[in-house]
């Protein structure tokens, strides 16, 4: 292994989650005859009466209202103290916001940097967080249900990470309404990276957080426990920020 790796190899890649698939529901209704039957002559009278029998009116579908109407300012959803601890030498201390065409529905922010410890090697860290908010819609379902469905889709994407080794998924407790933690290892830039992704649903909002790191120039790869504990601390702050933004 060389003394240090070129920093150009530590490129930042923030993947935007896919826009949820929109489901279209179609309904039909029929008008009923006030009289309940029509007048006919001879043999047609019975048939006419049957065809005029009113059909039940279709009830209007209702869904629960979305719990949260706003998203927090993403780059401030995790405290500066926490980001400084998790990414000691972040290139941008205040975070780099992700491009979004609608900040009321989606947003993201990331921090990354290399902490050079001289002869003891270097430590690289990357932290990113994304928020997705879903409205309630009679055709698509409640915001909470839509967030639940998309949590499953995002979890499947993480679990299918190309090249992931020792991947493990567990249910995370005490965070939001439901949460999953995924840990795995990935070989990149000739180094072993430790990854933890935590996916949380809080009401009608998804919070997706990823934290990873690697040792360079002879430094050890951070332990799974170190990365997972750091990710848990950050995601709890991000979930709390959603509630705070809607007070």
PDB file of C-alpha atoms in Angstrom:
ATOM      1  CA  UNK A   1       0.000   0.000   0.000  1.00  0.00           C
ATOM      2  CA  UNK A   2       1.316   3.467  -0.877  1.00  0.00           C
ATOM      3  CA  UNK A   3       1.850   6.197   1.701  1.00  0.00           C
ATOM      4  CA  UNK A   4      -1.319   8.020   0.732  1.00  0.00           C
ATOM      5  CA  UNK A   5      -4.001   7.723  -1.839  1.00  0.00           C
ATOM      6  CA  UNK A   6      -4.688  10.530  -4.308  1.00  0.00           C
ATOM      7  CA  UNK A   7      -7.594  12.506  -3.120  1.00  0.00           C
ATOM      8  CA  UNK A   8      -9.052  12.489  -6.605  1.00  0.00           C
ATOM      9  CA  UNK A   9      -9.943   8.859  -5.928  1.00  0.00           C
ATOM     10  CA  UNK A  10     -12.265   9.962  -3.119  1.00  0.00           C
ATOM     11  CA  UNK A  11     -14.977  11.327  -5.364  1.00  0.00           C
ATOM     12  CA  UNK A  12     -18.326  12.147  -3.887  1.00  0.00           C
ATOM     13  CA  UNK A  13     -21.299  10.330  -5.285  1.00  0.00           C
ATOM     14  CA  UNK A  14     -24.701  11.167  -3.855  1.00  0.00           C
ATOM     15  CA  UNK A  15     -27.399   9.062  -5.481  1.00  0.00           C
ATOM     16  CA  UNK A  16     -30.885  10.512  -5.522  1.00  0.00           C
ATOM     17  CA  UNK A  17     -33.591   7.992  -4.633  1.00  0.00           C
ATOM     18  CA  UNK A  18     -36.088   7.237  -7.323  1.00  0.00           C
ATOM     19  CA  UNK A  19     -39.290   9.178  -7.502  1.00  0.00           C
ATOM     20  CA  UNK A  20     -41.991   6.894  -6.123  1.00  0.00           C
ATOM     21  CA  UNK A  21     -44.025   5.060  -8.719  1.00  0.00           C
ATOM     22  CA  UNK A  22     -47.383   6.690  -9.156  1.00  0.00           C
ATOM     23  CA  UNK A  23     -50.282   4.315  -9.140  1.00  0.00           C
ATOM     24  CA  UNK A  24     -53.446   5.283 -10.986  1.00  0.00           C
ATOM     25  CA  UNK A  25     -56.743   4.081  -9.614  1.00  0.00           C
ATOM     26  CA  UNK A  26     -59.842   4.160 -11.770  1.00  0.00           C
ATOM     27  CA  UNK A  27     -63.433   4.082 -10.529  1.00  0.00           C
ATOM     28  CA  UNK A  28     -66.872   4.080 -12.090  1.00  0.00           C
ATOM     29  CA  UNK A  29     -70.340   5.011 -10.953  1.00  0.00           C
ATOM     30  CA  UNK A  30     -73.837   4.605 -12.365  1.00  0.00           C
ATOM     31  CA  UNK A  31     -77.017   6.588 -12.046  1.00  0.00           C
ATOM     32  CA  UNK A  32     -80.142   4.967 -10.679  1.00  0.00           C
ATOM     33  CA  UNK A  33     -83.735   5.450 -11.837  1.00  0.00           C
ATOM     34  CA  UNK A  34     -85.889   7.199  -9.217  1.00  0.00           C
ATOM     35  CA  UNK A  35     -88.899   5.017  -9.993  1.00  0.00           C
ATOM     36  CA  UNK A  36     -86.963   1.759  -9.601  1.00  0.00           C
ATOM     37  CA  UNK A  37     -88.530   0.407 -12.851  1.00  0.00           C
ATOM     38  CA  UNK A  38     -89.652   1.516 -16.290  1.00  0.00           C
ATOM     39  CA  UNK A  39     -93.012   1.055 -17.946  1.00  0.00           C
ATOM     40  CA  UNK A  40     -93.132  -1.536 -20.735  1.00  0.00           C
ATOM     41  CA  UNK A  41     -95.678  -3.335 -22.854  1.00  0.00           C
ATOM     42  CA  UNK A  42     -96.329  -7.079 -23.055  1.00  0.00           C
ATOM     43  CA  UNK A  43     -93.323  -9.405 -22.827  1.00  0.00           C
ATOM     44  CA  UNK A  44     -90.804  -6.526 -22.526  1.00  0.00           C
ATOM     45  CA  UNK A  45     -92.212  -5.332 -19.194  1.00  0.00           C
ATOM     46  CA  UNK A  46     -90.257  -7.771 -16.991  1.00  0.00           C
ATOM     47  CA  UNK A  47     -86.972  -7.147 -18.791  1.00  0.00           C
ATOM     48  CA  UNK A  48     -87.496  -3.414 -18.633  1.00  0.00           C
ATOM     49  CA  UNK A  49     -88.153  -3.553 -14.899  1.00  0.00           C
ATOM     50  CA  UNK A  50     -84.986  -5.582 -14.262  1.00  0.00           C
ATOM     51  CA  UNK A  51     -82.799  -3.242 -16.288  1.00  0.00           C
ATOM     52  CA  UNK A  52     -84.120  -0.261 -14.378  1.00  0.00           C
ATOM     53  CA  UNK A  53     -83.140  -1.620 -10.958  1.00  0.00           C
ATOM     54  CA  UNK A  54     -80.852   1.014  -9.401  1.00  0.00           C
ATOM     55  CA  UNK A  55     -77.204   0.072  -8.732  1.00  0.00           C
ATOM     56  CA  UNK A  56     -75.553   1.028  -5.433  1.00  0.00           C
ATOM     57  CA  UNK A  57     -73.780   4.367  -5.572  1.00  0.00           C
ATOM     58  CA  UNK A  58     -70.005   4.181  -5.273  1.00  0.00           C
ATOM     59  CA  UNK A  59     -68.695   5.541  -2.004  1.00  0.00           C
ATOM     60  CA  UNK A  60     -65.953   8.190  -2.091  1.00  0.00           C
ATOM     61  CA  UNK A  61     -62.554   6.863  -0.956  1.00  0.00           C
ATOM     62  CA  UNK A  62     -60.930   8.750   1.897  1.00  0.00           C
ATOM     63  CA  UNK A  63     -57.374   8.516   3.263  1.00  0.00           C
ATOM     64  CA  UNK A  64     -55.718   9.689   6.444  1.00  0.00           C
ATOM     65  CA  UNK A  65     -54.110  13.145   6.175  1.00  0.00           C
ATOM     66  CA  UNK A  66     -50.337  13.361   5.909  1.00  0.00           C
ATOM     67  CA  UNK A  67     -48.715  13.800   9.299  1.00  0.00           C
ATOM     68  CA  UNK A  68     -45.974  16.244   8.303  1.00  0.00           C
ATOM     69  CA  UNK A  69     -46.342  19.203   5.947  1.00  0.00           C
ATOM     70  CA  UNK A  70     -42.703  20.347   5.937  1.00  0.00           C
ATOM     71  CA  UNK A  71     -39.151  19.070   5.730  1.00  0.00           C
ATOM     72  CA  UNK A  72     -36.294  20.497   7.813  1.00  0.00           C
ATOM     73  CA  UNK A  73     -33.388  22.383   6.298  1.00  0.00           C
ATOM     74  CA  UNK A  74     -31.410  19.279   5.425  1.00  0.00           C
ATOM     75  CA  UNK A  75     -27.840  20.466   5.994  1.00  0.00           C
ATOM     76  CA  UNK A  76     -28.884  21.681   9.460  1.00  0.00           C
ATOM     77  CA  UNK A  77     -30.845  18.545  10.366  1.00  0.00           C
ATOM     78  CA  UNK A  78     -27.693  17.051  11.906  1.00  0.00           C
ATOM     79  CA  UNK A  79     -25.827  19.220  14.388  1.00  0.00           C
ATOM     80  CA  UNK A  80     -22.452  20.732  13.563  1.00  0.00           C
ATOM     81  CA  UNK A  81     -21.037  18.960  16.623  1.00  0.00           C
ATOM     82  CA  UNK A  82     -22.114  15.572  15.292  1.00  0.00           C
ATOM     83  CA  UNK A  83     -20.937  16.122  11.715  1.00  0.00           C
ATOM     84  CA  UNK A  84     -17.558  17.387  12.995  1.00  0.00           C
ATOM     85  CA  UNK A  85     -17.212  14.234  15.095  1.00  0.00           C
ATOM     86  CA  UNK A  86     -18.214  11.842  12.310  1.00  0.00           C
ATOM     87  CA  UNK A  87     -16.321  13.635   9.513  1.00  0.00           C
ATOM     88  CA  UNK A  88     -13.406  15.385  11.298  1.00  0.00           C
ATOM     89  CA  UNK A  89     -11.874  16.923   8.178  1.00  0.00           C
ATOM     90  CA  UNK A  90     -14.955  17.597   6.067  1.00  0.00           C
ATOM     91  CA  UNK A  91     -14.229  19.534   2.883  1.00  0.00           C
ATOM     92  CA  UNK A  92     -17.356  21.598   3.532  1.00  0.00           C
ATOM     93  CA  UNK A  93     -18.145  21.801   7.253  1.00  0.00           C
ATOM     94  CA  UNK A  94     -21.689  23.017   6.659  1.00  0.00           C
ATOM     95  CA  UNK A  95     -22.395  20.181   4.232  1.00  0.00           C
ATOM     96  CA  UNK A  96     -23.000  20.076   0.494  1.00  0.00           C
ATOM     97  CA  UNK A  97     -26.715  20.201  -0.389  1.00  0.00           C
ATOM     98  CA  UNK A  98     -28.083  17.906  -3.065  1.00  0.00           C
ATOM     99  CA  UNK A  99     -29.861  19.419  -6.043  1.00  0.00           C
ATOM    100  CA  UNK A 100     -33.661  19.300  -5.631  1.00  0.00           C
ATOM    101  CA  UNK A 101     -36.435  20.715  -7.773  1.00  0.00           C
ATOM    102  CA  UNK A 102     -38.879  20.638  -4.844  1.00  0.00           C
ATOM    103  CA  UNK A 103     -37.435  21.136  -1.367  1.00  0.00           C
ATOM    104  CA  UNK A 104     -40.872  20.635   0.211  1.00  0.00           C
ATOM    105  CA  UNK A 105     -40.846  17.005  -0.986  1.00  0.00           C
ATOM    106  CA  UNK A 106     -37.187  15.944  -1.123  1.00  0.00           C
ATOM    107  CA  UNK A 107     -33.728  17.106  -0.146  1.00  0.00           C
ATOM    108  CA  UNK A 108     -30.275  15.840   0.742  1.00  0.00           C
ATOM    109  CA  UNK A 109     -26.913  16.865   2.180  1.00  0.00           C
ATOM    110  CA  UNK A 110     -23.481  15.231   2.458  1.00  0.00           C
ATOM    111  CA  UNK A 111     -20.138  15.629   4.206  1.00  0.00           C
ATOM    112  CA  UNK A 112     -16.858  13.928   3.253  1.00  0.00           C
ATOM    113  CA  UNK A 113     -13.205  14.353   4.046  1.00  0.00           C
ATOM    114  CA  UNK A 114      -9.790  12.779   4.671  1.00  0.00           C
ATOM    115  CA  UNK A 115      -8.179  13.069   8.104  1.00  0.00           C
ATOM    116  CA  UNK A 116      -4.431  12.752   7.481  1.00  0.00           C
ATOM    117  CA  UNK A 117      -2.603  11.471  10.561  1.00  0.00           C
ATOM    118  CA  UNK A 118       0.882  11.483   9.067  1.00  0.00           C
ATOM    119  CA  UNK A 119       2.867   8.295   9.700  1.00  0.00           C
ATOM    120  CA  UNK A 120      -0.212   6.779  11.355  1.00  0.00           C
ATOM    121  CA  UNK A 121      -2.067   6.859   8.081  1.00  0.00           C
ATOM    122  CA  UNK A 122      -5.302   8.567   7.087  1.00  0.00           C
ATOM    123  CA  UNK A 123      -8.979   8.059   7.776  1.00  0.00           C
ATOM    124  CA  UNK A 124     -11.666   8.820   5.196  1.00  0.00           C
ATOM    125  CA  UNK A 125     -15.313   9.415   6.148  1.00  0.00           C
ATOM    126  CA  UNK A 126     -18.501  10.093   4.207  1.00  0.00           C
ATOM    127  CA  UNK A 127     -21.893  10.972   5.726  1.00  0.00           C
ATOM    128  CA  UNK A 128     -25.046  11.741   3.761  1.00  0.00           C
ATOM    129  CA  UNK A 129     -28.716  12.135   4.609  1.00  0.00           C
ATOM    130  CA  UNK A 130     -31.803  12.408   2.401  1.00  0.00           C
ATOM    131  CA  UNK A 131     -35.448  13.224   3.159  1.00  0.00           C
ATOM    132  CA  UNK A 132     -38.562  12.286   1.146  1.00  0.00           C
ATOM    133  CA  UNK A 133     -42.041  13.526   2.073  1.00  0.00           C
ATOM    134  CA  UNK A 134     -45.236  11.976   0.677  1.00  0.00           C
ATOM    135  CA  UNK A 135     -48.653  13.617   0.445  1.00  0.00           C
ATOM    136  CA  UNK A 136     -51.909  11.752   1.021  1.00  0.00           C
ATOM    137  CA  UNK A 137     -53.857  11.084  -2.153  1.00  0.00           C
ATOM    138  CA  UNK A 138     -57.166   9.267  -2.648  1.00  0.00           C
ATOM    139  CA  UNK A 139     -55.747   7.401  -5.647  1.00  0.00           C
ATOM    140  CA  UNK A 140     -52.293   6.660  -4.200  1.00  0.00           C
ATOM    141  CA  UNK A 141     -53.024   6.188  -0.505  1.00  0.00           C
ATOM    142  CA  UNK A 142     -52.125   8.046   2.661  1.00  0.00           C
ATOM    143  CA  UNK A 143     -48.750   9.728   2.998  1.00  0.00           C
ATOM    144  CA  UNK A 144     -47.881   7.281   5.773  1.00  0.00           C
ATOM    145  CA  UNK A 145     -48.714   4.239   3.609  1.00  0.00           C
ATOM    146  CA  UNK A 146     -46.771   5.633   0.651  1.00  0.00           C
ATOM    147  CA  UNK A 147     -43.725   6.255   2.854  1.00  0.00           C
ATOM    148  CA  UNK A 148     -43.995   2.693   4.176  1.00  0.00           C
ATOM    149  CA  UNK A 149     -44.112   1.269   0.642  1.00  0.00           C
ATOM    150  CA  UNK A 150     -41.132   3.319  -0.486  1.00  0.00           C
ATOM    151  CA  UNK A 151     -39.086   2.350   2.570  1.00  0.00           C
ATOM    152  CA  UNK A 152     -39.327  -1.247   1.346  1.00  0.00           C
ATOM    153  CA  UNK A 153     -38.209  -0.191  -2.148  1.00  0.00           C
ATOM    154  CA  UNK A 154     -35.242   1.816  -0.860  1.00  0.00           C
ATOM    155  CA  UNK A 155     -34.241  -1.034   1.445  1.00  0.00           C
ATOM    156  CA  UNK A 156     -34.176  -3.423  -1.529  1.00  0.00           C
ATOM    157  CA  UNK A 157     -31.859  -1.022  -3.398  1.00  0.00           C
ATOM    158  CA  UNK A 158     -29.375  -0.945  -0.525  1.00  0.00           C
ATOM    159  CA  UNK A 159     -29.484  -4.715  -0.154  1.00  0.00           C
ATOM    160  CA  UNK A 160     -28.649  -5.066  -3.851  1.00  0.00           C
ATOM    161  CA  UNK A 161     -25.499  -2.892  -3.657  1.00  0.00           C
ATOM    162  CA  UNK A 162     -23.046  -4.339  -6.211  1.00  0.00           C
ATOM    163  CA  UNK A 163     -19.977  -5.872  -4.592  1.00  0.00           C
ATOM    164  CA  UNK A 164     -21.314  -5.678  -1.032  1.00  0.00           C
ATOM    165  CA  UNK A 165     -19.873  -8.294   1.327  1.00  0.00           C
ATOM    166  CA  UNK A 166     -21.036  -9.497   4.747  1.00  0.00           C
ATOM    167  CA  UNK A 167     -24.302  -7.630   4.241  1.00  0.00           C
ATOM    168  CA  UNK A 168     -26.644  -7.810   7.206  1.00  0.00           C
ATOM    169  CA  UNK A 169     -30.070  -6.228   7.764  1.00  0.00           C
ATOM    170  CA  UNK A 170     -31.674  -5.758  11.182  1.00  0.00           C
ATOM    171  CA  UNK A 171     -34.706  -3.921  12.508  1.00  0.00           C
ATOM    172  CA  UNK A 172     -33.694  -0.764  14.341  1.00  0.00           C
ATOM    173  CA  UNK A 173     -35.698   0.086  17.457  1.00  0.00           C
ATOM    174  CA  UNK A 174     -36.426   3.424  19.064  1.00  0.00           C
ATOM    175  CA  UNK A 175     -36.123   5.417  15.841  1.00  0.00           C
ATOM    176  CA  UNK A 176     -39.249   6.832  14.145  1.00  0.00           C
ATOM    177  CA  UNK A 177     -42.226   4.602  13.337  1.00  0.00           C
ATOM    178  CA  UNK A 178     -40.161   1.902  11.622  1.00  0.00           C
ATOM    179  CA  UNK A 179     -36.497   1.565  10.745  1.00  0.00           C
ATOM    180  CA  UNK A 180     -33.974  -0.814   9.186  1.00  0.00           C
ATOM    181  CA  UNK A 181     -30.194  -0.868   9.572  1.00  0.00           C
ATOM    182  CA  UNK A 182     -28.023  -2.388   6.849  1.00  0.00           C
ATOM    183  CA  UNK A 183     -24.291  -3.010   7.371  1.00  0.00           C
ATOM    184  CA  UNK A 184     -21.819  -4.263   4.803  1.00  0.00           C
ATOM    185  CA  UNK A 185     -18.265  -4.023   3.473  1.00  0.00           C
ATOM    186  CA  UNK A 186     -17.216  -2.729   0.074  1.00  0.00           C
ATOM    187  CA  UNK A 187     -13.873  -2.677  -1.697  1.00  0.00           C
ATOM    188  CA  UNK A 188     -13.171   0.696  -3.340  1.00  0.00           C
ATOM    189  CA  UNK A 189     -10.033   2.577  -4.379  1.00  0.00           C
ATOM    190  CA  UNK A 190      -8.034  -0.493  -3.321  1.00  0.00           C
ATOM    191  CA  UNK A 191      -9.252  -0.111   0.260  1.00  0.00           C
ATOM    192  CA  UNK A 192     -11.873  -1.836   2.420  1.00  0.00           C
ATOM    193  CA  UNK A 193     -14.792   0.415   3.356  1.00  0.00           C
ATOM    194  CA  UNK A 194     -17.214  -0.183   6.220  1.00  0.00           C
ATOM    195  CA  UNK A 195     -20.800   0.940   5.460  1.00  0.00           C
ATOM    196  CA  UNK A 196     -23.950   1.468   7.497  1.00  0.00           C
ATOM    197  CA  UNK A 197     -27.237   2.623   5.993  1.00  0.00           C
ATOM    198  CA  UNK A 198     -30.231   3.391   8.215  1.00  0.00           C
ATOM    199  CA  UNK A 199     -33.672   3.833   6.658  1.00  0.00           C
ATOM    200  CA  UNK A 200     -36.380   5.370   8.846  1.00  0.00           C
ATOM    201  CA  UNK A 201     -40.042   6.195   8.349  1.00  0.00           C
ATOM    202  CA  UNK A 202     -41.452   8.875  10.604  1.00  0.00           C
ATOM    203  CA  UNK A 203     -45.066   9.534   9.661  1.00  0.00           C
ATOM    204  CA  UNK A 204     -45.174  10.365   5.951  1.00  0.00           C
ATOM    205  CA  UNK A 205     -41.428  11.125   5.726  1.00  0.00           C
ATOM    206  CA  UNK A 206     -38.549   8.822   4.840  1.00  0.00           C
ATOM    207  CA  UNK A 207     -35.102   9.565   6.261  1.00  0.00           C
ATOM    208  CA  UNK A 208     -32.284   7.738   4.480  1.00  0.00           C
ATOM    209  CA  UNK A 209     -28.829   8.020   6.041  1.00  0.00           C
ATOM    210  CA  UNK A 210     -25.536   6.452   4.993  1.00  0.00           C
ATOM    211  CA  UNK A 211     -22.196   6.603   6.797  1.00  0.00           C
ATOM    212  CA  UNK A 212     -19.000   4.919   5.655  1.00  0.00           C
ATOM    213  CA  UNK A 213     -15.269   5.052   6.130  1.00  0.00           C
ATOM    214  CA  UNK A 214     -11.904   3.521   5.279  1.00  0.00           C
ATOM    215  CA  UNK A 215      -8.300   3.624   6.429  1.00  0.00           C
ATOM    216  CA  UNK A 216      -5.564   4.753   4.031  1.00  0.00           C
ATOM    217  CA  UNK A 217      -1.768   4.544   4.025  1.00  0.00           C
ATOM    218  CA  UNK A 218      -1.660   1.687   6.499  1.00  0.00           C
ATOM    219  CA  UNK A 219      -4.450   2.870   8.800  1.00  0.00           C
ATOM    220  CA  UNK A 220      -7.028   0.309   9.902  1.00  0.00           C
ATOM    221  CA  UNK A 221     -10.531   0.130   8.452  1.00  0.00           C
ATOM    222  CA  UNK A 222     -13.015   1.522  11.012  1.00  0.00           C
ATOM    223  CA  UNK A 223     -14.987  -1.160  12.832  1.00  0.00           C
ATOM    224  CA  UNK A 224     -18.621  -1.930  12.002  1.00  0.00           C
ATOM    225  CA  UNK A 225     -19.548  -0.827  15.529  1.00  0.00           C
ATOM    226  CA  UNK A 226     -17.870   2.573  15.101  1.00  0.00           C
ATOM    227  CA  UNK A 227     -19.629   3.255  11.811  1.00  0.00           C
ATOM    228  CA  UNK A 228     -23.017   1.944  12.958  1.00  0.00           C
ATOM    229  CA  UNK A 229     -22.973   3.912  16.224  1.00  0.00           C
ATOM    230  CA  UNK A 230     -22.072   7.077  14.322  1.00  0.00           C
ATOM    231  CA  UNK A 231     -24.876   6.521  11.809  1.00  0.00           C
ATOM    232  CA  UNK A 232     -27.403   5.925  14.606  1.00  0.00           C
ATOM    233  CA  UNK A 233     -26.448   9.165  16.364  1.00  0.00           C
ATOM    234  CA  UNK A 234     -26.839  11.167  13.151  1.00  0.00           C
ATOM    235  CA  UNK A 235     -30.125   9.618  12.022  1.00  0.00           C
ATOM    236  CA  UNK A 236     -31.783  10.196  15.398  1.00  0.00           C
ATOM    237  CA  UNK A 237     -30.993  13.907  15.066  1.00  0.00           C
ATOM    238  CA  UNK A 238     -32.337  13.935  11.488  1.00  0.00           C
ATOM    239  CA  UNK A 239     -35.624  12.278  12.541  1.00  0.00           C
ATOM    240  CA  UNK A 240     -36.018  14.712  15.438  1.00  0.00           C
ATOM    241  CA  UNK A 241     -35.480  17.592  12.980  1.00  0.00           C
ATOM    242  CA  UNK A 242     -38.571  16.519  11.015  1.00  0.00           C
ATOM    243  CA  UNK A 243     -40.798  16.849  14.068  1.00  0.00           C
ATOM    244  CA  UNK A 244     -39.167  20.148  15.044  1.00  0.00           C
ATOM    245  CA  UNK A 245     -39.772  21.619  11.570  1.00  0.00           C
ATOM    246  CA  UNK A 246     -43.506  20.906  11.885  1.00  0.00           C
ATOM    247  CA  UNK A 247     -44.152  22.440  15.313  1.00  0.00           C
TER     248      UNK A 247
END
